[in-house]
Amino acid sequence: MRHLLSAADLSREDALELLDVAEEMAATQAREIKKLPTLRGRTVVNLFFEDSTRTRISFEAAAKRLSADVITFSAKGSSVSKGESLKDTALTLQAMGADAVVLRHSASGAAHRLAHAGWSGVGVLNAGDGTHEHPTQALLDAFTLRRRLAERAGGDPARVLEGARVAVVGDVLHSRVARSNVLLLETLGADVVLVAPPTLLPVGVGTWPCRTSWDLDAVLPDVDAVMVLRVQRERMGGGGFFPSAQEYTRRFGLDGRRLRLLPDHALVMHPGPMNRGLEISAEAADSPRSTIVEQVANGVAVRMAALYLLLAGEDAA
Amino acid sequence: MASARPVLEAPEISRVLTRIAHEVLERNRGADDLVLLGIPTRGTHLARRVAERLVAAEPGAGPLEQLVGSLDVTMHRDDLRRNPVRALGRTSLPPGGVDDCVVVLVDDVLFSGRTVRAALDALSDLGRPRAVRLAVLVDRGHRQLPIRADHVGKNLPTAAEESVRVMLEEVDGRDAVLISGPDDAPEPAPEPAREQAPGAADEEGAR
């Protein structure tokens, strides 16, 4: 693996290998000494053009646990605010000896551009590009789901997600998490249904490998997990995507009543940060079936696995 | 590969593991505080087999789960950057951990010593054993580090270009130790060579 840009690039074998490595990484994180010498001498640059708390900290923790040097670079207070281009920033980072760049950018395709424009030879991890993809989030969601379902049913870890039913609810239009999740879960054999108002489904969703529905109550009794997406009001500009927050909550919010429509074993997931009271109620977010905090912890293990697979082997020629 | 010839077969491997189990017990004066950690993949199975023999031989030895575990060393290797990326093996310790225990590392082949070096590093991140010992099925020489095994199944003098392959029932479907020359090098008639190798090695085996 040279770059991790999109969940679509991962074959079933790649994805399962990454999840298996993440499982071992998670085991090391339960120990007293969490640090491993594996990436000693490698430099990872966190290049964040967009605000982020958990993804940035999670990548930073993952790289540090593997003994890589981490340089965090956020657009605020850098030369980017003086108008430096992505290309010049990339050249600067390479000159500083970066082995991998973790990139968060508001433009869809920024990670692909950085990886394939021939500006530099560093490995690129996409940590969210516009409304396009966020592959490590999808991997940590799949990791969390696989772990929980395997605890309940046992069986071959490579096949636990086959046939698992997952509802992805909410602002699919602006969500890079939704696209990455749909692609990855499909690769792993799960059955995904998107639930959203028609205004919050992207054009061309009919070509995605999943079903769609507008009726959350009808979907919930039949799923193993419901993944609630954040309503991204900062991307909604003038609004007009739904009449009011109250109406959105009434039709698509996960509240206590809807929580009780779920089967007993079903999980409640959210990539964070949450708008409590809008897409998810406090009762749902804090219920025992919520994996929201666990997802954050698993994120470190999954990102350790991604960094390991990208950086631990011999240098690509 | 046509030139691969067996130097140990199933019955010999079984006897060797029984001897190692008894040596470990003798050296440790019983099974108290003893933990066997196998290095994946084949070391894990060997550790388990030695532990089974140990439990059978020593009435006071605890249940198998408290005696045996596995220790993956991949993330501590010094040659990661020279090879394509490797999948990780499993590390699992007995419930009591390794603090103040006598840990016996178990591996199939001792060669350069680099795997054992990595294992010692990995172990020090997991706890502080009272002592660490090393048991291997085959010692083929050519050490690159100051490392020596405490319990050796068979000393096998080899040329550096030869390769030694351990096959185990659990992984490969049969038990055998094979030695083969450098790829496609014409071996001088396999039969006589086979007679010579075990004879030369057996004397050192028991140490």
Short mmCIF file of C-alpha atoms in Angstrom, two decimals:
data_model
loop_
_atom_site.label_atom_id
_atom_site.label_comp_id
_atom_site.label_asym_id
_atom_site.label_seq_id
_atom_site.Cartn_x
_atom_site.Cartn_y
_atom_site.Cartn_z
CA MET A 1 0.00 0.00 0.00
CA ARG A 2 1.55 3.28 -1.08
CA HIS A 3 -1.22 5.73 -0.19
CA LEU A 4 -4.57 5.50 1.55
CA LEU A 5 -6.81 7.83 -0.42
CA SER A 6 -10.16 6.20 -0.77
CA ALA A 7 -12.11 3.27 0.62
CA ALA A 8 -12.79 2.39 -3.02
CA ASP A 9 -9.10 1.55 -3.51
CA LEU A 10 -9.18 -1.16 -0.86
CA SER A 11 -9.77 -4.71 -1.98
CA ARG A 12 -11.45 -7.11 0.41
CA GLU A 13 -8.02 -8.60 1.26
CA ASP A 14 -6.47 -5.15 1.86
CA ALA A 15 -9.33 -4.12 4.10
CA LEU A 16 -9.27 -7.34 6.12
CA GLU A 17 -5.49 -7.17 6.50
CA LEU A 18 -5.76 -3.64 7.79
CA LEU A 19 -8.51 -4.61 10.26
CA ASP A 20 -6.46 -7.61 11.46
CA VAL A 21 -3.36 -5.48 11.97
CA ALA A 22 -5.55 -2.94 13.80
CA GLU A 23 -6.75 -5.72 16.09
CA GLU A 24 -3.15 -6.45 17.12
CA MET A 25 -2.45 -2.72 17.47
CA ALA A 26 -5.48 -2.41 19.76
CA ALA A 27 -4.07 -5.21 21.90
CA THR A 28 -0.82 -3.28 22.33
CA GLN A 29 -2.81 -0.25 23.45
CA ALA A 30 -4.21 -2.19 26.39
CA ARG A 31 -0.70 -2.60 27.82
CA GLU A 32 1.09 -0.50 30.33
CA ILE A 33 3.78 0.45 27.78
CA LYS A 34 1.89 1.47 24.68
CA LYS A 35 4.79 2.65 22.61
CA LEU A 36 6.34 0.49 19.90
CA PRO A 37 9.65 1.15 18.14
CA THR A 38 8.31 0.20 14.71
CA LEU A 39 8.45 3.55 12.87
CA ARG A 40 11.53 4.97 14.57
CA GLY A 41 13.23 7.45 12.27
CA ARG A 42 10.16 8.06 10.12
CA THR A 43 8.50 11.45 9.98
CA VAL A 44 4.77 11.90 9.65
CA VAL A 45 3.34 15.31 8.87
CA ASN A 46 -0.21 16.11 9.85
CA LEU A 47 -1.32 18.66 7.29
CA PHE A 48 -4.69 20.04 8.31
CA PHE A 49 -6.31 22.71 6.15
CA GLU A 50 -9.63 22.21 7.91
CA ASP A 51 -10.51 22.17 11.58
CA SER A 52 -10.43 18.80 13.21
CA THR A 53 -10.02 17.61 16.74
CA ARG A 54 -10.38 13.89 16.94
CA THR A 55 -8.87 12.92 13.59
CA ARG A 56 -5.81 15.09 14.08
CA ILE A 57 -5.23 13.96 17.65
CA SER A 58 -5.92 10.37 16.71
CA PHE A 59 -3.35 10.39 13.89
CA GLU A 60 -0.88 12.14 16.13
CA ALA A 61 -1.34 9.59 18.91
CA ALA A 62 -1.10 6.72 16.40
CA ALA A 63 2.15 8.00 14.89
CA LYS A 64 3.68 8.67 18.30
CA ARG A 65 2.72 5.25 19.65
CA LEU A 66 4.72 3.80 16.75
CA SER A 67 7.70 6.09 17.55
CA ALA A 68 7.45 8.18 14.39
CA ASP A 69 8.27 11.87 14.61
CA VAL A 70 5.16 13.96 14.16
CA ILE A 71 4.97 17.47 12.79
CA THR A 72 1.55 19.02 13.01
CA PHE A 73 0.77 21.73 10.57
CA SER A 74 -2.54 23.51 10.59
CA ALA A 75 -3.52 26.07 8.02
CA LYS A 76 -4.19 28.74 10.59
CA GLY A 77 -0.97 30.49 11.47
CA SER A 78 0.93 28.97 8.54
CA SER A 79 2.00 30.30 5.17
CA VAL A 80 -1.18 28.84 3.71
CA SER A 81 -3.02 31.85 5.09
CA LYS A 82 -0.52 33.94 3.12
CA GLY A 83 -1.68 32.22 -0.06
CA GLU A 84 0.84 29.39 -0.44
CA SER A 85 -0.44 26.67 -2.77
CA LEU A 86 -0.86 23.00 -1.90
CA LYS A 87 1.99 22.25 -4.29
CA ASP A 88 4.45 24.57 -2.62
CA THR A 89 3.44 23.32 0.79
CA ALA A 90 4.01 19.74 -0.41
CA LEU A 91 7.48 20.58 -1.73
CA THR A 92 8.34 22.26 1.55
CA LEU A 93 7.28 19.20 3.50
CA GLN A 94 9.31 16.88 1.32
CA ALA A 95 12.35 19.07 1.73
CA MET A 96 11.90 18.66 5.48
CA GLY A 97 12.13 14.89 5.09
CA ALA A 98 8.53 13.80 5.58
CA ASP A 99 7.85 10.11 4.87
CA ALA A 100 4.07 10.42 5.00
CA VAL A 101 1.53 13.21 4.95
CA VAL A 102 -1.83 12.99 6.65
CA LEU A 103 -3.98 15.43 4.73
CA ARG A 104 -7.27 17.04 5.70
CA HIS A 105 -8.53 19.51 3.10
CA SER A 106 -11.80 21.20 2.24
CA ALA A 107 -11.46 20.37 -1.46
CA SER A 108 -12.64 16.97 -2.65
CA GLY A 109 -9.75 15.20 -4.36
CA ALA A 110 -7.00 17.15 -2.58
CA ALA A 111 -5.37 13.97 -1.25
CA HIS A 112 -5.45 12.36 -4.67
CA ARG A 113 -3.85 15.45 -6.17
CA LEU A 114 -1.09 15.47 -3.57
CA ALA A 115 -0.40 11.77 -4.09
CA HIS A 116 -0.47 11.65 -7.86
CA ALA A 117 0.56 15.05 -9.18
CA GLY A 118 4.24 14.06 -9.09
CA TRP A 119 5.17 16.88 -6.74
CA SER A 120 6.76 14.63 -4.18
CA GLY A 121 7.29 10.99 -3.31
CA VAL A 122 5.71 10.91 0.12
CA GLY A 123 2.91 8.54 1.12
CA VAL A 124 -0.43 10.26 1.52
CA LEU A 125 -3.17 9.37 3.97
CA ASN A 126 -6.48 11.00 3.29
CA ALA A 127 -7.90 12.30 6.56
CA GLY A 128 -10.96 13.79 4.87
CA ASP A 129 -11.17 15.64 1.57
CA GLY A 130 -14.17 17.94 1.17
CA THR A 131 -17.37 15.94 0.83
CA HIS A 132 -15.56 13.07 -0.88
CA GLU A 133 -13.94 10.48 1.40
CA HIS A 134 -12.62 9.79 4.88
CA PRO A 135 -11.28 6.25 4.63
CA THR A 136 -9.77 5.85 8.12
CA GLN A 137 -13.12 6.82 9.64
CA ALA A 138 -14.82 4.09 7.61
CA LEU A 139 -12.14 1.62 8.66
CA LEU A 140 -12.57 2.42 12.34
CA ASP A 141 -16.34 2.14 12.00
CA ALA A 142 -15.96 -1.24 10.32
CA PHE A 143 -13.45 -2.26 12.99
CA THR A 144 -15.85 -1.29 15.79
CA LEU A 145 -18.78 -3.00 14.14
CA ARG A 146 -16.82 -6.16 13.40
CA ARG A 147 -15.53 -6.39 16.94
CA ARG A 148 -18.95 -5.94 18.52
CA LEU A 149 -20.71 -8.34 16.16
CA ALA A 150 -17.95 -10.94 16.59
CA GLU A 151 -18.27 -10.71 20.39
CA ARG A 152 -21.92 -11.55 20.07
CA ALA A 153 -21.90 -14.19 17.34
CA GLY A 154 -18.30 -15.40 17.14
CA GLY A 155 -17.22 -17.00 13.91
CA ASP A 156 -14.53 -16.26 11.35
CA PRO A 157 -13.50 -12.60 11.73
CA ALA A 158 -13.06 -12.33 7.98
CA ARG A 159 -16.76 -13.04 7.48
CA VAL A 160 -18.44 -11.35 10.43
CA LEU A 161 -19.48 -8.33 8.38
CA GLU A 162 -20.91 -10.41 5.54
CA GLY A 163 -24.62 -9.80 5.54
CA ALA A 164 -24.49 -7.33 8.45
CA ARG A 165 -27.24 -4.74 8.02
CA VAL A 166 -26.23 -1.12 8.57
CA ALA A 167 -28.38 2.00 8.32
CA VAL A 168 -26.55 5.28 7.62
CA VAL A 169 -28.84 8.13 8.62
CA GLY A 170 -28.75 11.85 7.98
CA ASP A 171 -26.71 14.35 6.00
CA VAL A 172 -25.31 12.01 3.35
CA LEU A 173 -24.91 14.87 0.88
CA HIS A 174 -22.14 16.61 2.81
CA SER A 175 -20.69 13.50 4.38
CA ARG A 176 -17.38 12.04 3.35
CA VAL A 177 -17.88 9.48 6.11
CA ALA A 178 -21.02 8.13 4.46
CA ARG A 179 -19.40 7.57 1.08
CA SER A 180 -16.34 5.86 2.54
CA ASN A 181 -18.51 3.71 4.77
CA VAL A 182 -20.82 2.63 1.97
CA LEU A 183 -17.87 1.64 -0.22
CA LEU A 184 -15.97 -0.18 2.50
CA LEU A 185 -18.96 -1.98 3.99
CA GLU A 186 -19.97 -3.11 0.52
CA THR A 187 -16.43 -4.47 -0.03
CA LEU A 188 -16.72 -6.37 3.24
CA GLY A 189 -20.10 -7.81 2.28
CA ALA A 190 -22.43 -5.77 4.48
CA ASP A 191 -25.84 -4.57 3.41
CA VAL A 192 -26.14 -0.77 3.72
CA VAL A 193 -29.23 1.41 3.57
CA LEU A 194 -28.99 5.21 3.49
CA VAL A 195 -31.81 7.06 5.23
CA ALA A 196 -32.09 10.78 4.55
CA PRO A 197 -34.41 13.46 3.24
CA PRO A 198 -34.15 13.63 -0.57
CA THR A 199 -32.47 17.04 -0.31
CA LEU A 200 -29.60 15.51 1.66
CA LEU A 201 -28.87 12.66 -0.74
CA PRO A 202 -26.18 13.36 -3.36
CA VAL A 203 -26.91 13.32 -7.07
CA GLY A 204 -26.10 9.89 -8.44
CA VAL A 205 -26.73 8.06 -5.17
CA GLY A 206 -28.57 5.50 -7.28
CA THR A 207 -25.19 4.27 -8.55
CA TRP A 208 -23.85 3.69 -5.01
CA PRO A 209 -23.77 0.05 -3.92
CA CYS A 210 -26.56 0.44 -1.35
CA ARG A 211 -30.27 1.02 -0.92
CA THR A 212 -31.94 4.29 0.09
CA SER A 213 -34.99 5.04 2.19
CA TRP A 214 -36.83 8.08 3.56
CA ASP A 215 -38.53 6.24 6.39
CA LEU A 216 -36.29 5.75 9.43
CA ASP A 217 -38.96 4.03 11.56
CA ALA A 218 -39.40 1.33 8.93
CA VAL A 219 -35.67 0.66 8.65
CA LEU A 220 -34.66 0.53 12.32
CA PRO A 221 -36.25 -2.79 13.43
CA ASP A 222 -34.20 -4.58 10.83
CA VAL A 223 -30.58 -3.45 11.34
CA ASP A 224 -27.47 -4.55 13.25
CA ALA A 225 -26.22 -0.99 13.55
CA VAL A 226 -27.41 2.53 12.90
CA MET A 227 -24.76 5.07 12.00
CA VAL A 228 -25.95 8.62 12.61
CA LEU A 229 -24.27 11.37 10.57
CA ARG A 230 -23.69 14.90 11.74
CA VAL A 231 -25.85 17.54 10.11
CA GLN A 232 -23.09 19.71 8.63
CA ARG A 233 -24.68 23.11 8.95
CA GLU A 234 -21.38 24.83 8.20
CA ARG A 235 -21.60 23.44 4.66
CA MET A 236 -25.26 24.33 4.17
CA GLY A 237 -24.78 28.01 3.39
CA GLY A 238 -28.17 29.61 2.99
CA GLY A 239 -30.01 26.51 4.21
CA GLY A 240 -33.10 25.20 2.50
CA PHE A 241 -32.17 21.55 2.92
CA PHE A 242 -34.92 20.99 5.48
CA PRO A 243 -37.68 23.26 6.78
CA SER A 244 -36.50 23.45 10.38
CA ALA A 245 -34.20 21.73 12.84
CA GLN A 246 -37.28 20.53 14.76
CA GLU A 247 -38.75 18.90 11.68
CA TYR A 248 -35.42 17.25 10.85
CA THR A 249 -35.19 15.87 14.38
CA ARG A 250 -38.78 14.61 14.26
CA ARG A 251 -38.25 12.70 11.01
CA PHE A 252 -34.56 11.71 11.06
CA GLY A 253 -33.27 12.23 14.60
CA LEU A 254 -32.39 9.18 16.68
CA ASP A 255 -34.31 9.67 19.92
CA GLY A 256 -35.41 7.42 22.77
CA ARG A 257 -38.48 6.14 20.97
CA ARG A 258 -36.51 5.17 17.87
CA LEU A 259 -33.82 3.63 20.06
CA ARG A 260 -36.44 1.16 21.30
CA LEU A 261 -37.37 0.21 17.72
CA LEU A 262 -33.90 -1.28 17.26
CA PRO A 263 -33.25 -4.98 17.81
CA ASP A 264 -31.68 -5.72 21.21
CA HIS A 265 -28.16 -6.24 19.89
CA ALA A 266 -28.09 -3.29 17.49
CA LEU A 267 -25.40 -0.63 17.93
CA VAL A 268 -25.65 3.15 17.77
CA MET A 269 -22.67 4.77 16.03
CA HIS A 270 -21.73 8.37 15.29
CA PRO A 271 -18.46 9.62 13.79
CA GLY A 272 -18.54 12.77 15.95
CA PRO A 273 -18.67 15.58 16.66
CA MET A 274 -22.35 15.26 17.58
CA ASN A 275 -25.10 17.85 17.45
CA ARG A 276 -26.93 16.57 20.51
CA GLY A 277 -30.61 17.26 20.20
CA LEU A 278 -30.48 17.56 16.41
CA GLU A 279 -29.53 14.25 14.76
CA ILE A 280 -29.14 12.30 17.99
CA SER A 281 -30.68 12.71 21.43
CA ALA A 282 -28.67 12.50 24.62
CA GLU A 283 -30.55 9.31 25.52
CA ALA A 284 -29.37 7.61 22.30
CA ALA A 285 -25.84 9.00 22.46
CA ASP A 286 -25.30 7.90 26.05
CA SER A 287 -27.12 4.57 25.89
CA PRO A 288 -25.17 1.36 26.56
CA ARG A 289 -25.50 0.34 22.93
CA SER A 290 -23.72 3.49 21.78
CA THR A 291 -20.16 2.85 20.56
CA ILE A 292 -19.31 6.51 20.11
CA VAL A 293 -16.48 6.67 22.65
CA GLU A 294 -15.22 3.23 21.63
CA GLN A 295 -15.01 4.45 18.03
CA VAL A 296 -12.58 7.15 19.12
CA ALA A 297 -10.37 4.64 20.95
CA ASN A 298 -10.47 2.25 18.01
CA GLY A 299 -9.52 5.13 15.71
CA VAL A 300 -6.02 5.19 17.18
CA ALA A 301 -5.53 1.45 16.56
CA VAL A 302 -6.86 1.67 13.00
CA ARG A 303 -4.61 4.64 12.20
CA MET A 304 -1.63 2.82 13.70
CA ALA A 305 -2.42 -0.05 11.34
CA ALA A 306 -2.65 2.29 8.35
CA LEU A 307 0.65 3.99 9.21
CA TYR A 308 2.29 0.61 9.80
CA LEU A 309 1.17 -0.78 6.46
CA LEU A 310 2.18 2.39 4.62
CA LEU A 311 5.50 3.05 6.27
CA ALA A 312 6.98 -0.04 7.94
CA GLY A 313 8.05 -1.92 4.81
CA GLU A 314 10.87 -1.24 2.41
CA ASP A 315 10.90 2.06 0.57
CA ALA A 316 8.98 1.87 -2.67
CA ALA A 317 11.35 2.31 -5.58
CA MET B 1 12.39 -28.23 -4.38
CA ALA B 2 14.00 -31.51 -5.28
CA SER B 3 17.13 -30.95 -3.19
CA ALA B 4 15.31 -30.59 0.17
CA ARG B 5 16.23 -33.43 2.48
CA PRO B 6 14.78 -34.21 5.88
CA VAL B 7 17.06 -34.05 8.91
CA LEU B 8 14.37 -34.65 11.54
CA GLU B 9 11.15 -36.61 11.13
CA ALA B 10 8.02 -36.67 13.28
CA PRO B 11 9.15 -39.24 15.91
CA GLU B 12 12.48 -37.45 16.41
CA ILE B 13 10.78 -34.08 16.75
CA SER B 14 8.49 -35.57 19.35
CA ARG B 15 11.40 -37.01 21.36
CA VAL B 16 13.34 -33.76 21.10
CA LEU B 17 10.41 -31.74 22.45
CA THR B 18 9.99 -34.17 25.33
CA ARG B 19 13.67 -33.77 26.18
CA ILE B 20 13.40 -29.98 26.03
CA ALA B 21 10.40 -30.09 28.37
CA HIS B 22 12.39 -32.12 30.89
CA GLU B 23 15.44 -29.88 30.54
CA VAL B 24 13.31 -26.82 31.19
CA LEU B 25 11.84 -28.43 34.30
CA GLU B 26 15.22 -29.57 35.53
CA ARG B 27 16.80 -26.17 35.02
CA ASN B 28 13.89 -24.41 36.71
CA ARG B 29 13.60 -27.01 39.50
CA GLY B 30 9.92 -27.54 38.76
CA ALA B 31 7.24 -25.58 36.97
CA ASP B 32 6.85 -22.72 39.44
CA ASP B 33 6.63 -19.26 37.87
CA LEU B 34 7.36 -20.75 34.46
CA VAL B 35 5.96 -19.17 31.29
CA LEU B 36 6.64 -20.47 27.78
CA LEU B 37 6.26 -17.88 25.05
CA GLY B 38 6.34 -19.07 21.45
CA ILE B 39 7.37 -16.76 18.64
CA PRO B 40 4.76 -16.92 15.81
CA THR B 41 4.11 -18.79 13.72
CA ARG B 42 5.78 -22.11 14.40
CA GLY B 43 7.30 -21.20 17.73
CA THR B 44 3.77 -20.76 19.11
CA HIS B 45 2.89 -24.35 18.27
CA LEU B 46 6.20 -25.66 19.57
CA ALA B 47 5.72 -23.79 22.86
CA ARG B 48 2.30 -25.34 23.21
CA ARG B 49 3.65 -28.84 22.59
CA VAL B 50 6.49 -28.39 25.07
CA ALA B 51 3.99 -27.07 27.63
CA GLU B 52 1.74 -30.10 27.12
CA ARG B 53 4.69 -32.39 27.83
CA LEU B 54 5.64 -30.31 30.80
CA VAL B 55 2.17 -30.59 32.31
CA ALA B 56 2.23 -34.35 31.71
CA ALA B 57 5.66 -34.73 33.35
CA GLU B 58 5.24 -32.46 36.37
CA PRO B 59 2.30 -33.11 38.70
CA GLY B 60 2.41 -29.60 40.18
CA ALA B 61 2.40 -27.80 36.83
CA GLY B 62 -0.58 -25.50 36.41
CA PRO B 63 -3.17 -25.67 33.63
CA LEU B 64 -1.86 -25.11 30.12
CA GLU B 65 -3.37 -21.62 29.76
CA GLN B 66 -1.31 -20.31 32.66
CA LEU B 67 1.88 -21.76 31.28
CA VAL B 68 1.98 -20.85 27.63
CA GLY B 69 1.51 -17.81 25.41
CA SER B 70 2.81 -16.23 22.26
CA LEU B 71 5.01 -13.22 21.60
CA ASP B 72 4.94 -11.50 18.23
CA VAL B 73 8.18 -9.68 17.47
CA THR B 74 7.36 -8.17 14.07
CA MET B 75 7.10 -4.60 15.29
CA HIS B 76 10.47 -4.86 17.05
CA ARG B 77 12.43 -6.29 14.11
CA ASP B 78 15.44 -4.41 12.78
CA ASP B 79 14.88 -5.48 9.16
CA LEU B 80 11.39 -4.04 8.62
CA ARG B 81 12.65 -1.47 6.17
CA ARG B 82 14.50 -4.09 4.11
CA ASN B 83 11.45 -6.22 3.36
CA PRO B 84 7.89 -5.78 2.17
CA VAL B 85 5.54 -5.01 5.02
CA ARG B 86 4.60 -8.05 7.13
CA ALA B 87 1.31 -9.02 8.67
CA LEU B 88 1.37 -9.11 12.46
CA GLY B 89 1.20 -12.23 14.58
CA ARG B 90 -0.63 -12.55 17.84
CA THR B 91 0.78 -11.71 21.23
CA SER B 92 -1.04 -13.35 24.12
CA LEU B 93 0.26 -13.69 27.63
CA PRO B 94 -0.99 -16.00 30.33
CA PRO B 95 -3.43 -14.18 32.64
CA GLY B 96 -0.75 -13.65 35.28
CA GLY B 97 1.57 -11.76 32.93
CA VAL B 98 5.34 -12.22 32.93
CA ASP B 99 6.46 -10.07 35.87
CA ASP B 100 8.91 -12.01 38.07
CA CYS B 101 8.40 -15.18 36.05
CA VAL B 102 10.98 -17.30 34.29
CA VAL B 103 10.16 -16.86 30.62
CA VAL B 104 11.28 -19.47 28.12
CA LEU B 105 11.18 -18.13 24.58
CA VAL B 106 10.47 -20.88 22.06
CA ASP B 107 11.27 -20.66 18.36
CA ASP B 108 11.75 -23.12 15.54
CA VAL B 109 15.14 -22.12 14.09
CA LEU B 110 17.93 -20.10 15.69
CA PHE B 111 19.99 -18.48 12.93
CA SER B 112 21.23 -14.89 13.01
CA GLY B 113 19.80 -14.21 16.49
CA ARG B 114 17.97 -11.13 15.28
CA THR B 115 14.51 -12.55 15.95
CA VAL B 116 15.54 -13.32 19.52
CA ARG B 117 16.96 -9.82 19.91
CA ALA B 118 13.59 -8.45 18.80
CA ALA B 119 11.82 -10.83 21.18
CA LEU B 120 13.88 -9.58 24.13
CA ASP B 121 12.91 -6.02 23.28
CA ALA B 122 9.26 -6.92 22.85
CA LEU B 123 9.31 -8.79 26.15
CA SER B 124 10.75 -5.85 28.07
CA ASP B 125 7.72 -3.79 26.99
CA LEU B 126 5.40 -6.40 28.49
CA GLY B 127 6.90 -6.73 31.92
CA ARG B 128 10.01 -7.65 33.86
CA PRO B 129 10.64 -11.38 33.96
CA ARG B 130 13.00 -12.75 36.63
CA ALA B 131 14.94 -14.58 33.93
CA VAL B 132 14.61 -15.21 30.21
CA ARG B 133 15.76 -18.43 28.55
CA LEU B 134 15.70 -19.61 24.99
CA ALA B 135 14.62 -22.97 23.60
CA VAL B 136 14.85 -23.77 19.88
CA LEU B 137 14.10 -26.83 17.84
CA VAL B 138 17.07 -26.29 15.53
CA ASP B 139 20.23 -24.24 15.98
CA ARG B 140 21.81 -23.80 12.58
CA GLY B 141 24.65 -21.50 13.55
CA HIS B 142 25.76 -18.30 11.76
CA ARG B 143 24.93 -15.97 14.64
CA GLN B 144 25.20 -12.24 13.99
CA LEU B 145 24.54 -11.21 17.59
CA PRO B 146 25.85 -12.42 20.95
CA ILE B 147 22.90 -14.74 21.59
CA ARG B 148 22.94 -18.38 22.65
CA ALA B 149 20.16 -20.90 23.22
CA ASP B 150 19.68 -22.62 26.59
CA HIS B 151 17.81 -25.59 25.21
CA VAL B 152 18.53 -26.88 21.71
CA GLY B 153 16.61 -29.64 19.98
CA LYS B 154 19.27 -30.24 17.40
CA ASN B 155 22.45 -28.48 16.40
CA LEU B 156 22.53 -28.45 12.65
CA PRO B 157 25.76 -27.31 11.01
CA THR B 158 24.78 -25.58 7.79
CA ALA B 159 26.27 -23.42 5.12
CA ALA B 160 24.95 -19.87 5.16
CA GLU B 161 23.40 -20.31 1.71
CA GLU B 162 21.46 -23.41 2.72
CA SER B 163 17.96 -23.01 4.04
CA VAL B 164 16.38 -24.86 6.92
CA ARG B 165 12.65 -25.33 6.93
CA VAL B 166 10.62 -26.54 9.88
CA MET B 167 7.26 -28.05 9.07
CA LEU B 168 4.68 -28.68 11.78
CA GLU B 169 1.47 -30.65 11.74
CA GLU B 170 -0.57 -27.62 12.90
CA VAL B 171 0.61 -25.38 10.04
CA ASP B 172 2.02 -27.57 7.28
CA GLY B 173 0.18 -30.85 7.77
CA ARG B 174 3.23 -32.86 8.81
CA ASP B 175 6.22 -32.74 11.15
CA ALA B 176 9.67 -32.49 9.59
CA VAL B 177 12.82 -30.40 9.48
CA LEU B 178 14.14 -30.03 5.95
CA ILE B 179 17.44 -28.65 4.73
CA SER B 180 17.97 -27.55 1.18
CA GLY B 181 20.86 -26.10 -0.75
CA PRO B 182 20.92 -22.75 -2.48
CA ASP B 183 18.17 -22.58 -5.08
CA ASP B 184 18.62 -25.11 -7.86
CA ALA B 185 22.22 -25.85 -6.95
CA PRO B 186 22.87 -29.46 -7.96
CA GLU B 187 23.15 -31.39 -4.71
CA PRO B 188 25.72 -34.17 -4.68
CA ALA B 189 23.40 -37.18 -4.50
CA PRO B 190 20.87 -36.62 -1.69
CA GLU B 191 21.21 -40.06 -0.07
CA PRO B 192 24.79 -39.92 1.29
CA ALA B 193 24.33 -36.34 2.39
CA ARG B 194 21.36 -37.37 4.48
CA GLU B 195 23.35 -39.94 6.42
CA GLN B 196 26.01 -37.44 7.25
CA ALA B 197 23.95 -34.58 8.61
CA PRO B 198 22.17 -36.26 11.55
CA GLY B 199 25.36 -38.00 12.70
CA ALA B 200 27.31 -34.77 12.81
CA ALA B 201 24.61 -32.90 14.66
CA ASP B 202 23.43 -35.45 17.22
CA GLU B 203 26.46 -35.22 19.44
CA GLU B 204 25.93 -31.57 20.11
CA GLY B 205 22.18 -31.86 20.38
CA ALA B 206 22.04 -32.95 24.01
CA ARG B 207 24.66 -30.51 25.20
#
